[in-house]
Short mmCIF file of C-alpha atoms in Angstrom, two decimals:
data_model
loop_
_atom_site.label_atom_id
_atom_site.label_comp_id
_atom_site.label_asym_id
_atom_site.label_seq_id
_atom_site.Cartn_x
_atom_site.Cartn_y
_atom_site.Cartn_z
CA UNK O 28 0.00 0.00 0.00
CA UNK O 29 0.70 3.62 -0.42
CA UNK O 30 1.50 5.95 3.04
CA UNK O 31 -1.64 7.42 1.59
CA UNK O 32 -3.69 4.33 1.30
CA UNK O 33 -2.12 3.09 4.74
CA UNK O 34 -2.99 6.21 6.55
CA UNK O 35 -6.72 5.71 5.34
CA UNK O 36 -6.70 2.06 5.75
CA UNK O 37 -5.90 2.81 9.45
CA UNK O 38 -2.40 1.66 9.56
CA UNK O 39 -0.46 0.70 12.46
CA UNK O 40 2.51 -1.03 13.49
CA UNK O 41 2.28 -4.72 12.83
CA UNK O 42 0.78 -6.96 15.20
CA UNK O 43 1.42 -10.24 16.18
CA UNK O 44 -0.47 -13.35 15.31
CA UNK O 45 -3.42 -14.14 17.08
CA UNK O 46 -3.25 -10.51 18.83
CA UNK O 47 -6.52 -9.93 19.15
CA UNK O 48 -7.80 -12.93 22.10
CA UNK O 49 -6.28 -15.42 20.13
CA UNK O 50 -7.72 -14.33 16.97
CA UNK O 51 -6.16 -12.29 13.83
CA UNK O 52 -5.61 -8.55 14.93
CA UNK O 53 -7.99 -5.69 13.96
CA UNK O 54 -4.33 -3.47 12.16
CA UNK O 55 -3.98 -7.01 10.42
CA UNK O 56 -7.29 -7.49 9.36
CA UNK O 57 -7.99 -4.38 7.30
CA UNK O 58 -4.58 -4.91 5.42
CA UNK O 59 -5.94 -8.15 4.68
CA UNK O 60 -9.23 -6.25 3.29
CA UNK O 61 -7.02 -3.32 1.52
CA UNK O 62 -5.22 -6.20 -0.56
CA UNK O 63 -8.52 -7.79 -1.41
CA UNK O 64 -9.93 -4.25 -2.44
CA UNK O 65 -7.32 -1.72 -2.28
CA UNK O 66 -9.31 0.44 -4.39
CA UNK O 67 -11.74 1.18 -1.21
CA UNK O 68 -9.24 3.26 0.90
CA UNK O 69 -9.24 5.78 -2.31
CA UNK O 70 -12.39 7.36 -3.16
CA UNK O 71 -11.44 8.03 -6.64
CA UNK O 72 -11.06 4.26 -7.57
CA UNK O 73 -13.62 2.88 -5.35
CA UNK O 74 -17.04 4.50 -7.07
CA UNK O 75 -18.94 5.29 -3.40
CA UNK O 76 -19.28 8.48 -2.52
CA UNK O 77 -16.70 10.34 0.34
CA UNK O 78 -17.97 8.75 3.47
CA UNK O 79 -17.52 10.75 6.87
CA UNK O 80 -15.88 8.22 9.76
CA UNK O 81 -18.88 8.64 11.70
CA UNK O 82 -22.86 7.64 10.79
CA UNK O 83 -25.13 11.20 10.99
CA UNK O 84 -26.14 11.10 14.26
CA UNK O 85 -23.48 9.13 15.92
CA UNK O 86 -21.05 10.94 18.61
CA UNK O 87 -17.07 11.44 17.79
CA UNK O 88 -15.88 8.79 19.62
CA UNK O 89 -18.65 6.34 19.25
CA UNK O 90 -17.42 2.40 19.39
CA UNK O 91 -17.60 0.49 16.07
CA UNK O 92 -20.26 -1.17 16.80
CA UNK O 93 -22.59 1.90 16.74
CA UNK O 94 -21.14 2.77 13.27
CA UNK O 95 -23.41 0.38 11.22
CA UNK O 96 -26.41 2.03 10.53
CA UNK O 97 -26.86 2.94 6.60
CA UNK O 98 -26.08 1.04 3.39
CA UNK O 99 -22.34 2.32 4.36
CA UNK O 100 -22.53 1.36 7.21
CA UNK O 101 -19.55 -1.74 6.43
CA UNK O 102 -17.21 1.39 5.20
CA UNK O 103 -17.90 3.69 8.23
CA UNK O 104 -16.52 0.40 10.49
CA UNK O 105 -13.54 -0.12 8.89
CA UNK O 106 -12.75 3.28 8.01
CA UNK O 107 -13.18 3.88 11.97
CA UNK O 108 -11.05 0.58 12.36
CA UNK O 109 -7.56 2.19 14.08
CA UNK O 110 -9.84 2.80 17.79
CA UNK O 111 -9.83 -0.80 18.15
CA UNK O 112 -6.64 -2.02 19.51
CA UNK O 113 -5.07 -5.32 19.66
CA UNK O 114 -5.15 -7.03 22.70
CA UNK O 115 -4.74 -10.45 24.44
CA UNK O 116 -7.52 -10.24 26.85
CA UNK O 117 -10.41 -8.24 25.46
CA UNK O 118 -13.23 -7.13 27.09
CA UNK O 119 -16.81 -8.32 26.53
CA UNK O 120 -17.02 -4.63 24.59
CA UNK O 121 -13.98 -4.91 22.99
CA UNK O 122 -15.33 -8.17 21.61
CA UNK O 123 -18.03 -6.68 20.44
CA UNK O 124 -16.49 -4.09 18.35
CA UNK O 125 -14.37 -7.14 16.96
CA UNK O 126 -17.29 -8.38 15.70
CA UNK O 127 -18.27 -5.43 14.01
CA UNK O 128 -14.97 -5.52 12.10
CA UNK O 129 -15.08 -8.63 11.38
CA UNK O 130 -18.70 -8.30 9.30
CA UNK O 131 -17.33 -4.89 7.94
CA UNK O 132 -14.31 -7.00 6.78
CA UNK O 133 -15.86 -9.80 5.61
CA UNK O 134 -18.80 -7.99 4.11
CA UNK O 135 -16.09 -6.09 2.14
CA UNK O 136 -14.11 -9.21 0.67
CA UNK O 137 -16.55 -11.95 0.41
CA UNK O 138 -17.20 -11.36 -3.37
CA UNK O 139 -13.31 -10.34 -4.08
CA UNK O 140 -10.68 -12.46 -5.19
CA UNK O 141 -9.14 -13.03 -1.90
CA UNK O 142 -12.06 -12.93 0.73
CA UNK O 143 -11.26 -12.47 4.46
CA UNK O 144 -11.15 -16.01 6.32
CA UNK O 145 -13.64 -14.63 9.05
CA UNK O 146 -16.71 -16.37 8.32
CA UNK O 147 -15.95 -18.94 11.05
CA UNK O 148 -16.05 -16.23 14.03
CA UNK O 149 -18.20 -14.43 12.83
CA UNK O 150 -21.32 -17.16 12.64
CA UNK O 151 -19.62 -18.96 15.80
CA UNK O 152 -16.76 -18.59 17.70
CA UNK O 153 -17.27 -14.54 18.57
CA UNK O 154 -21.10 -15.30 19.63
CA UNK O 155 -19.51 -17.93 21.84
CA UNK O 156 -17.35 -15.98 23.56
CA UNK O 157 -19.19 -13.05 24.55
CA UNK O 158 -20.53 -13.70 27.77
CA UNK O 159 -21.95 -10.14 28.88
CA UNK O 160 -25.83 -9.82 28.07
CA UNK O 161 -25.98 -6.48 27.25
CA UNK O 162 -22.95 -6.62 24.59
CA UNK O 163 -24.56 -10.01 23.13
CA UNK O 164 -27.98 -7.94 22.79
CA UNK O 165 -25.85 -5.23 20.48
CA UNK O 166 -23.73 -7.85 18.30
CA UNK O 167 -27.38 -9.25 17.73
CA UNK O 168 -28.71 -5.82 16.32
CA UNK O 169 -25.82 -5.61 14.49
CA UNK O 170 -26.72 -8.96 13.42
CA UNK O 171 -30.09 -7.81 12.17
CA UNK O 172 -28.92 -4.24 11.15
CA UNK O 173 -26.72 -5.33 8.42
CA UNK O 174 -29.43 -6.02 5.69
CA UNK O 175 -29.60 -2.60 4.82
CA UNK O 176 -25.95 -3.09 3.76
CA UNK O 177 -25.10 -2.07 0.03
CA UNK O 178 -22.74 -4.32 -1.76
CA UNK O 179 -23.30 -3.04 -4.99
CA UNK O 180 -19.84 -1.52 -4.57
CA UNK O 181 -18.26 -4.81 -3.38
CA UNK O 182 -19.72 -7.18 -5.69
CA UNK O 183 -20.28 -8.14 -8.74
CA UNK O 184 -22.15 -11.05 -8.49
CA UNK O 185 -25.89 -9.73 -7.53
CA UNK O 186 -29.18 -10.62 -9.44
CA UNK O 187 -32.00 -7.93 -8.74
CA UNK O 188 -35.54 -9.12 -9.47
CA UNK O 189 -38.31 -6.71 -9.27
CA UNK O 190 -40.40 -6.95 -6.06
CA UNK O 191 -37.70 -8.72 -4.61
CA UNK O 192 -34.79 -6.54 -4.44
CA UNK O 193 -31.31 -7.76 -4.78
CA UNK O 194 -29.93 -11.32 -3.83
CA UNK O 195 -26.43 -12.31 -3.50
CA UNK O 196 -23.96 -14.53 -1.52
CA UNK O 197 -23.90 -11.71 0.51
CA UNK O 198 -27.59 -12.66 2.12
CA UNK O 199 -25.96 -16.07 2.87
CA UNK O 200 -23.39 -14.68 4.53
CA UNK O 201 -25.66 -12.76 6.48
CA UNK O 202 -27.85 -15.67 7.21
CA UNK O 203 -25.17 -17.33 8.75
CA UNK O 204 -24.68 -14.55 11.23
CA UNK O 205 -28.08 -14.46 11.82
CA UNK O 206 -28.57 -18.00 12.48
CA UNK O 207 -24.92 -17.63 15.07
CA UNK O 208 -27.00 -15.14 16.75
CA UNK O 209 -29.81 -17.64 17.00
CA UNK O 210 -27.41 -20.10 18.66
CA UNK O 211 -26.25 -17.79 20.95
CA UNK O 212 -29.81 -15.91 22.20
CA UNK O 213 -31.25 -19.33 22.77
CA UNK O 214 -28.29 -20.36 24.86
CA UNK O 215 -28.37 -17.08 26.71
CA UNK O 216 -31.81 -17.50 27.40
CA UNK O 217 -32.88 -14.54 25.58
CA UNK O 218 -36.39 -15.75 23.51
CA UNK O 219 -36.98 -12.31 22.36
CA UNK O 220 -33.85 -12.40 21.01
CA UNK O 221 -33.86 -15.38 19.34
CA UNK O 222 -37.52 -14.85 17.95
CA UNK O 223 -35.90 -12.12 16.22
CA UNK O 224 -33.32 -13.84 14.88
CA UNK O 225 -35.84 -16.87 13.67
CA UNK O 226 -38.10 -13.99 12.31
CA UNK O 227 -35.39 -12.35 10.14
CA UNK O 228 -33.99 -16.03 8.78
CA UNK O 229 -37.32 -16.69 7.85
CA UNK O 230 -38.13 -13.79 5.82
CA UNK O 231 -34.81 -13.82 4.03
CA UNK O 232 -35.09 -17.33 2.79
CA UNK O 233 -39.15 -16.65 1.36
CA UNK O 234 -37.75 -13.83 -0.33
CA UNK O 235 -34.83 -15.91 -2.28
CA UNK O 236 -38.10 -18.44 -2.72
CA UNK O 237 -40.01 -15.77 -3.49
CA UNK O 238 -37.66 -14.76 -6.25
CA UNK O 239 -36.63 -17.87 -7.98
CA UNK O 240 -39.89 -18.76 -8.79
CA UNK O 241 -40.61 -15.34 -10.19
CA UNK O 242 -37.45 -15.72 -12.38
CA UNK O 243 -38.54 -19.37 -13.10
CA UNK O 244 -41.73 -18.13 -14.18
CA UNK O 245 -40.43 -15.58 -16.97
CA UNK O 246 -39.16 -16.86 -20.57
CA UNK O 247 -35.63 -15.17 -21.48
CA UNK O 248 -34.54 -15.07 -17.40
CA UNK O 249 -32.78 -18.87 -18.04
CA UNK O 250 -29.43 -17.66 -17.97
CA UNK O 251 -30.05 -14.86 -15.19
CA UNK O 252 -31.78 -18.10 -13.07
CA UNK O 253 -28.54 -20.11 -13.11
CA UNK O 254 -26.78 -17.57 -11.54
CA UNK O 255 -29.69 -16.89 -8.83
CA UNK O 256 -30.03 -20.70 -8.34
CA UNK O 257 -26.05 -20.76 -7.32
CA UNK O 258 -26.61 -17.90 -5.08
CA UNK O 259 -29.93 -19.62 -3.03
CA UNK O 260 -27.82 -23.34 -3.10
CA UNK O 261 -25.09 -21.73 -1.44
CA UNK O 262 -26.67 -19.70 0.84
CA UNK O 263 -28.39 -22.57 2.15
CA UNK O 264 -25.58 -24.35 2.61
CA UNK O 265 -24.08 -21.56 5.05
CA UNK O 266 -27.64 -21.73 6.99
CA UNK O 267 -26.74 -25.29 7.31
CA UNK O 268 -22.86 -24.81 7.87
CA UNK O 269 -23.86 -22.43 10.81
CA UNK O 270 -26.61 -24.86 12.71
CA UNK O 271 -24.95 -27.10 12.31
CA UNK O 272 -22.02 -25.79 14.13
CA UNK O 273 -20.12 -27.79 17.45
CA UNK O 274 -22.89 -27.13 20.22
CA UNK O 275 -25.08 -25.66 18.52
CA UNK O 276 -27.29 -28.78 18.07
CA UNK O 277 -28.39 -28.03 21.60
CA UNK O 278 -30.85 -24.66 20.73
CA UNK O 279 -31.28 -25.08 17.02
CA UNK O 280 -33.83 -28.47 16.90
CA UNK O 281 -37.06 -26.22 15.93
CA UNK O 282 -34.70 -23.72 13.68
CA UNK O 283 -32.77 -26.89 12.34
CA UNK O 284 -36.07 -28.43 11.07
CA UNK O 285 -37.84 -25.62 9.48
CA UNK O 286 -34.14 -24.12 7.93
CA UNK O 287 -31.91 -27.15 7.45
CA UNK O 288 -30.30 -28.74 4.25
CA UNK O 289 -33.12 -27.14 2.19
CA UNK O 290 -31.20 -27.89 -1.08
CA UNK O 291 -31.36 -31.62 -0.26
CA UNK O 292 -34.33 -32.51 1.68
CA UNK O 293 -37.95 -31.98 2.54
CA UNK O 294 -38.86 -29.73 -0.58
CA UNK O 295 -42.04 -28.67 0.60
CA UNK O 296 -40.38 -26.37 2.50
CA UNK O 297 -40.54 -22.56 0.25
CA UNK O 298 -42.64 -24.70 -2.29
CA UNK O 299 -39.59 -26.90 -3.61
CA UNK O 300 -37.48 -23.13 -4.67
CA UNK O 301 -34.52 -24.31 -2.93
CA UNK O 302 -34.63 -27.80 -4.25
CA UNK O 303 -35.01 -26.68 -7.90
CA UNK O 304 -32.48 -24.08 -7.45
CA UNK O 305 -29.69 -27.18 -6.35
CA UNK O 306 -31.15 -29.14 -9.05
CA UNK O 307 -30.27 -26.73 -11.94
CA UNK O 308 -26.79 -25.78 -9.80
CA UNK O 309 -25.70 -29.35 -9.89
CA UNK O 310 -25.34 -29.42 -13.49
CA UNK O 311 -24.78 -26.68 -14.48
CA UNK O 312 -23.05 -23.86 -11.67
CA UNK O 313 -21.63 -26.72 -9.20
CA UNK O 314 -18.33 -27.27 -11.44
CA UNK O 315 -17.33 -23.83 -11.51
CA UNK O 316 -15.98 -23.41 -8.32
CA UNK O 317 -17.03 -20.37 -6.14
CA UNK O 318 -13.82 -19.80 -4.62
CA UNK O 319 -11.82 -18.71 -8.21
CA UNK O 320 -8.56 -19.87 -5.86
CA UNK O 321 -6.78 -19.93 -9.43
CA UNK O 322 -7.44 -16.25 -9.52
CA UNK O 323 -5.59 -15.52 -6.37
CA UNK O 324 -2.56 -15.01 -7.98
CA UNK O 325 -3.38 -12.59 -10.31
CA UNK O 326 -3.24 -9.05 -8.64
CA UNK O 327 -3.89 -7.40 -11.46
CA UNK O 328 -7.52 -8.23 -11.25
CA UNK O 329 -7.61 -6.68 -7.61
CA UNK O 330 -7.07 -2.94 -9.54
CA UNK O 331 -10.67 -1.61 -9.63
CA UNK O 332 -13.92 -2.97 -8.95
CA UNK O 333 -15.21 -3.16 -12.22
CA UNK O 334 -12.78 -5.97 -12.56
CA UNK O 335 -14.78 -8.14 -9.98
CA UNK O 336 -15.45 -11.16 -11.30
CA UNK O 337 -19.18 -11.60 -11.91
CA UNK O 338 -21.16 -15.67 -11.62
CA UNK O 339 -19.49 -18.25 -13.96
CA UNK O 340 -19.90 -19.69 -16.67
CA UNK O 341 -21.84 -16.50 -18.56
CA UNK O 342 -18.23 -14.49 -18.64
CA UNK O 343 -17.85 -13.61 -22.00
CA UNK O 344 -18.59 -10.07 -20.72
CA UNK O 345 -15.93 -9.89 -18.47
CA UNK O 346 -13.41 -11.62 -21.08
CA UNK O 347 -13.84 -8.81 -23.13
CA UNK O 348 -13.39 -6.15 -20.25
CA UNK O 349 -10.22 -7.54 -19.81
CA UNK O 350 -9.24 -7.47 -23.10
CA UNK O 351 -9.97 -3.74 -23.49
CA UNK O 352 -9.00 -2.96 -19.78
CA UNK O 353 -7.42 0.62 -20.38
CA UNK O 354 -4.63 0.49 -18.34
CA UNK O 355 -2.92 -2.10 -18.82
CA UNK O 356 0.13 -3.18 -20.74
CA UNK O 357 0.37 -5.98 -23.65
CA UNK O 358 2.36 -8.16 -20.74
CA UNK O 359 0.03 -7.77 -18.05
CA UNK O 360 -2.99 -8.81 -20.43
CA UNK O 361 -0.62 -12.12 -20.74
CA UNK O 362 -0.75 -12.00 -17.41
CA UNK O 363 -4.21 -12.11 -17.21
CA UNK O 364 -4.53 -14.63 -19.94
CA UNK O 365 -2.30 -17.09 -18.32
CA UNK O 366 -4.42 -16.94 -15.28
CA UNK O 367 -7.68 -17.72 -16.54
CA UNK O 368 -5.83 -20.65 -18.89
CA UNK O 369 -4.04 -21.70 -15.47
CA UNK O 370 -7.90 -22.04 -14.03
CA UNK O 371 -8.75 -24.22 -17.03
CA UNK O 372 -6.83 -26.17 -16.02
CA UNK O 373 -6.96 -26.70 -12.26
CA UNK O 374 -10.80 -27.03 -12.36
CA UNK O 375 -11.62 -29.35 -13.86
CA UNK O 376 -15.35 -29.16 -16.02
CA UNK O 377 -15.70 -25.50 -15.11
CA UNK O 378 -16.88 -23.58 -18.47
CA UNK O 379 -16.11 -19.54 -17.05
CA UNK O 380 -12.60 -19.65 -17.86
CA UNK O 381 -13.07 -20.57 -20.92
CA UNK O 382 -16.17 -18.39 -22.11
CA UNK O 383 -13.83 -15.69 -20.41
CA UNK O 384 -11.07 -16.32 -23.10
CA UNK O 385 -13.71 -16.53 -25.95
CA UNK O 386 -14.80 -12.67 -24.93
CA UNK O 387 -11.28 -11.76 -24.80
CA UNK O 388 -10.70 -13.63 -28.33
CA UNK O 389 -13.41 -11.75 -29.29
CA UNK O 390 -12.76 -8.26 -28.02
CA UNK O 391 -8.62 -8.51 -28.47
CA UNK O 392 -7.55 -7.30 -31.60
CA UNK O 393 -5.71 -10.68 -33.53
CA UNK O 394 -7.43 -12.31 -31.18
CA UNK O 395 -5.67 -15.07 -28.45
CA UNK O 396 -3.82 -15.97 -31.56
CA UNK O 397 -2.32 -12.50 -32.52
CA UNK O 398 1.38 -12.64 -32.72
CA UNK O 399 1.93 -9.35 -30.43
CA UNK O 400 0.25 -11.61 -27.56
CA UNK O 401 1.89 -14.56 -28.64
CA UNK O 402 5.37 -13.16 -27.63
CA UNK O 403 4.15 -12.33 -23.92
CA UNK O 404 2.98 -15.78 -23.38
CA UNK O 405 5.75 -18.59 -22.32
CA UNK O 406 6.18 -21.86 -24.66
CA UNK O 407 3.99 -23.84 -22.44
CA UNK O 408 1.25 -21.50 -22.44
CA UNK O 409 0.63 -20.87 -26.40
CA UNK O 410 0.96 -24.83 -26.89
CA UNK O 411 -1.90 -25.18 -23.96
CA UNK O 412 -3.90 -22.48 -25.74
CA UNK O 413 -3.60 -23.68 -28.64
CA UNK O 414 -4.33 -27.47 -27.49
CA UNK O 415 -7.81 -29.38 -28.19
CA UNK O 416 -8.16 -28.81 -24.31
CA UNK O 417 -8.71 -25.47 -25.06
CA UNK O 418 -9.21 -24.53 -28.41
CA UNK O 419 -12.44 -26.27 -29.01
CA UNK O 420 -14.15 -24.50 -26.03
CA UNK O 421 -12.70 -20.78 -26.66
CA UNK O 422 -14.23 -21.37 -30.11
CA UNK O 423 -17.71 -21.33 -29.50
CA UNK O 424 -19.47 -18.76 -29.92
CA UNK O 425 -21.12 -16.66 -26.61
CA UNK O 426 -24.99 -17.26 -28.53
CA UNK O 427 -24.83 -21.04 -28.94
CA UNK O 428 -23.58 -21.63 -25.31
CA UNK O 429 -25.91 -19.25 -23.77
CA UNK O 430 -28.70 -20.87 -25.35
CA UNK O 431 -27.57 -24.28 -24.86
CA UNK O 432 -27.77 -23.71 -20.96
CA UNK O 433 -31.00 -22.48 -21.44
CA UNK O 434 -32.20 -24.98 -22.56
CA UNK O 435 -31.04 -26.89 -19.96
CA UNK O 436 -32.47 -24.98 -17.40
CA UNK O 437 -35.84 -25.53 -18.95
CA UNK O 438 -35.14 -29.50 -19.40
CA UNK O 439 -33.97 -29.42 -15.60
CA UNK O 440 -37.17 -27.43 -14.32
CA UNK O 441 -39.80 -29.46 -16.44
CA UNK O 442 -38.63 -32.69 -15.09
#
């Protein structure tokens, strides 16, 4: 990072590991988020507006925790991240504002290349070990506050269906804090609490319901309902990854039953959307991969985030972005190109990579084959490019495959 991009990120002197009770420091933390999304510490990359440190309405020094309100509220928290310090022993308020950078964090990176690995604590381990009542009652607001959270500036993965609003992996991630929050009310004793908690899980999941079957209603959506039915399997699975957490058996039995493993079992449950949805992400989205670890390595992807990468396999679109990306060089297009050939072949019967080097065949001028790219790309590389392995799939065009996976997705829903 810059000093300029440090000083906004909040630097500090390093900390050690596990510096915060055990757990990765808050300093250490939001560098991990500023080399996800470096483009967030600098207004003039990042696309959302110049955000004051505090909410309107909150006091100068008021703890992280109360920074949340808004749909910026994520930014105002780590922004505000530096008056949380390290420490070996927290207190049961210190843990609390922990939590609130953690979701801020999390919230930030979950749909970058390199997400923050806080998903654990923050639908587990931090509910468990808060034992004050009054600081579990505000992580669980928090908890229910951060719905009004916009991640159009942190993702680029979101499907927006009218009356429904937008759905992402984001709402799994929140469901999975919400259903840690469950866990924890019901073994504090708190009902209200937890009725809360039940209350907001509920709605959430009738509204993903709610919108797959509009989409599944509507000719022309096919390709748009791939991408949605990825996002609902998914997010049930972190509803079932957090319920289904050590100990957490013991207050969950009701919530279990009516929430559990709906892309598996019991499809009555939301009229069958859930089970459709995994049906249609088995073939066709479960290949791909959500985690794009092959990506990782390329940082030149991390630049802006209009370089997010959006749901596989429809990324023609994005293929061509990158072949047009203004800024860059002839080698660091190579660079890019290697990367997504380097996915192709690590994951194996993903499509994305390769519809992403068909738009960037398409959009490049010479195409993959022009001899000005050709001298950027090692031996290795322009034989594997040029290989039936890869060939064959770069060369078909973005209208048959689009409308050969719609097809499917009728075949899959009319059976």
């Amino acid at each position: 990072m810059t000093k300029a991009t440090e000083q906004q990120a909040g630097w500090r002197a390093p900390e050690a590991r596990g510096a915060f009770g055990g757990f990765i420091g808050p300093k250490n933390l939001v560098d991990l988020v500023a080399n996800a999304a470096p483009w967030l510490f600098d207004a003039s990359r990042s696309g959302l507006s110049e955000l004051p440190i505090e909410n309107p309405g909150s006091p100068g020094s008021a703890r992280l925790c109360e920074l949340g309100d808004g749909p910026l509220g994520w930014l105002s928290i780590l922004r505000a991240s530096e008056r949380l310090e390290a420490s070996l022993a927290p207190t049961s308020a210190q843990r609390t504002d922990y939590f609130a950078l953690c979701l801020a964090a999390h919230f930030a990176s979950a749909a970058t290349y390199v997400p923050t690995d806080v998903d654990a604590k923050i639908r587990h381990a931090l509910w468990l070990d808060q034992t004050d009542p009054d600081e579990l009652a505000r992580m669980r607001d928090l908890a229910l506050s951060i719905g009004q959270w916009d991640m159009s500036g942190v993702s680029a993965r979101i499907v927006h269906v009218q009356g429904c609003g937008p759905l992402s992996g984001h709402d799994g991630e929140r469901l999975s804090v919400l259903c840690g929050a469950l866990v924890a009310c019901a073994g504090f004793g708190d009902t209200a609490g937890a009725t809360l908690c039940e209350t907001a899980i509920e709605f959430e999941l009738a509204r993903e319901a709610r919108a797959f079957d509009a989409l599944a209603r509507e000719n022309g959506r096919e390709l748009t309902l791939v991408t949605l039915a990825s996002i609902l399997t998914h997010n049930a699975g972190d509803v079932m990854q957090s319920l289904g957490a050590k100990g957490a058996s013991a207050y969950t039995g009701d919530a279990t039953l009516r929430f559990g493993d709906l892309a598996r079992e019991r499809f009555e449950r939301y009229g069958g959307a859930f089970g459709r949805a995994a049906a249609i992400y088995r073939e066709i989205g479960a290949s791909e991969g959500h985690r794009n670890y092959p990506l990782r390595e390329v940082k030149l992807l991390r630049a802006s985030p209009d370089l997010l990468l959006p749901n596989a396999p429809f990324l023609d679109e994005w293929g061509m972005r990158l072949a047009t990306w203004p800024t860059w060089k002839l080698s660091e297009r190579a660079q890019v190109v290697t990367g997504l050939l380097d996915g192709c072949k690590r994951v194996a019967g993903q499509q994305g990579y390769f519809r992403a080097l068909a738009g960037f065949d398409r959009a490049f001028p010479g195409g993959l084959a022009s001899r000005e790219l050709a001298q950027e790309l090692t031996g290795s590389t322009r034989k594997f490019l040029a290989s039936t392995e890869v060939r064959p799939f770069v060369e078909v065009k973005r209208e048959s495959f689009e409308a050969s996976q719609a097809k499917r997705v009728r075949r899959i829903l009319g059976r």
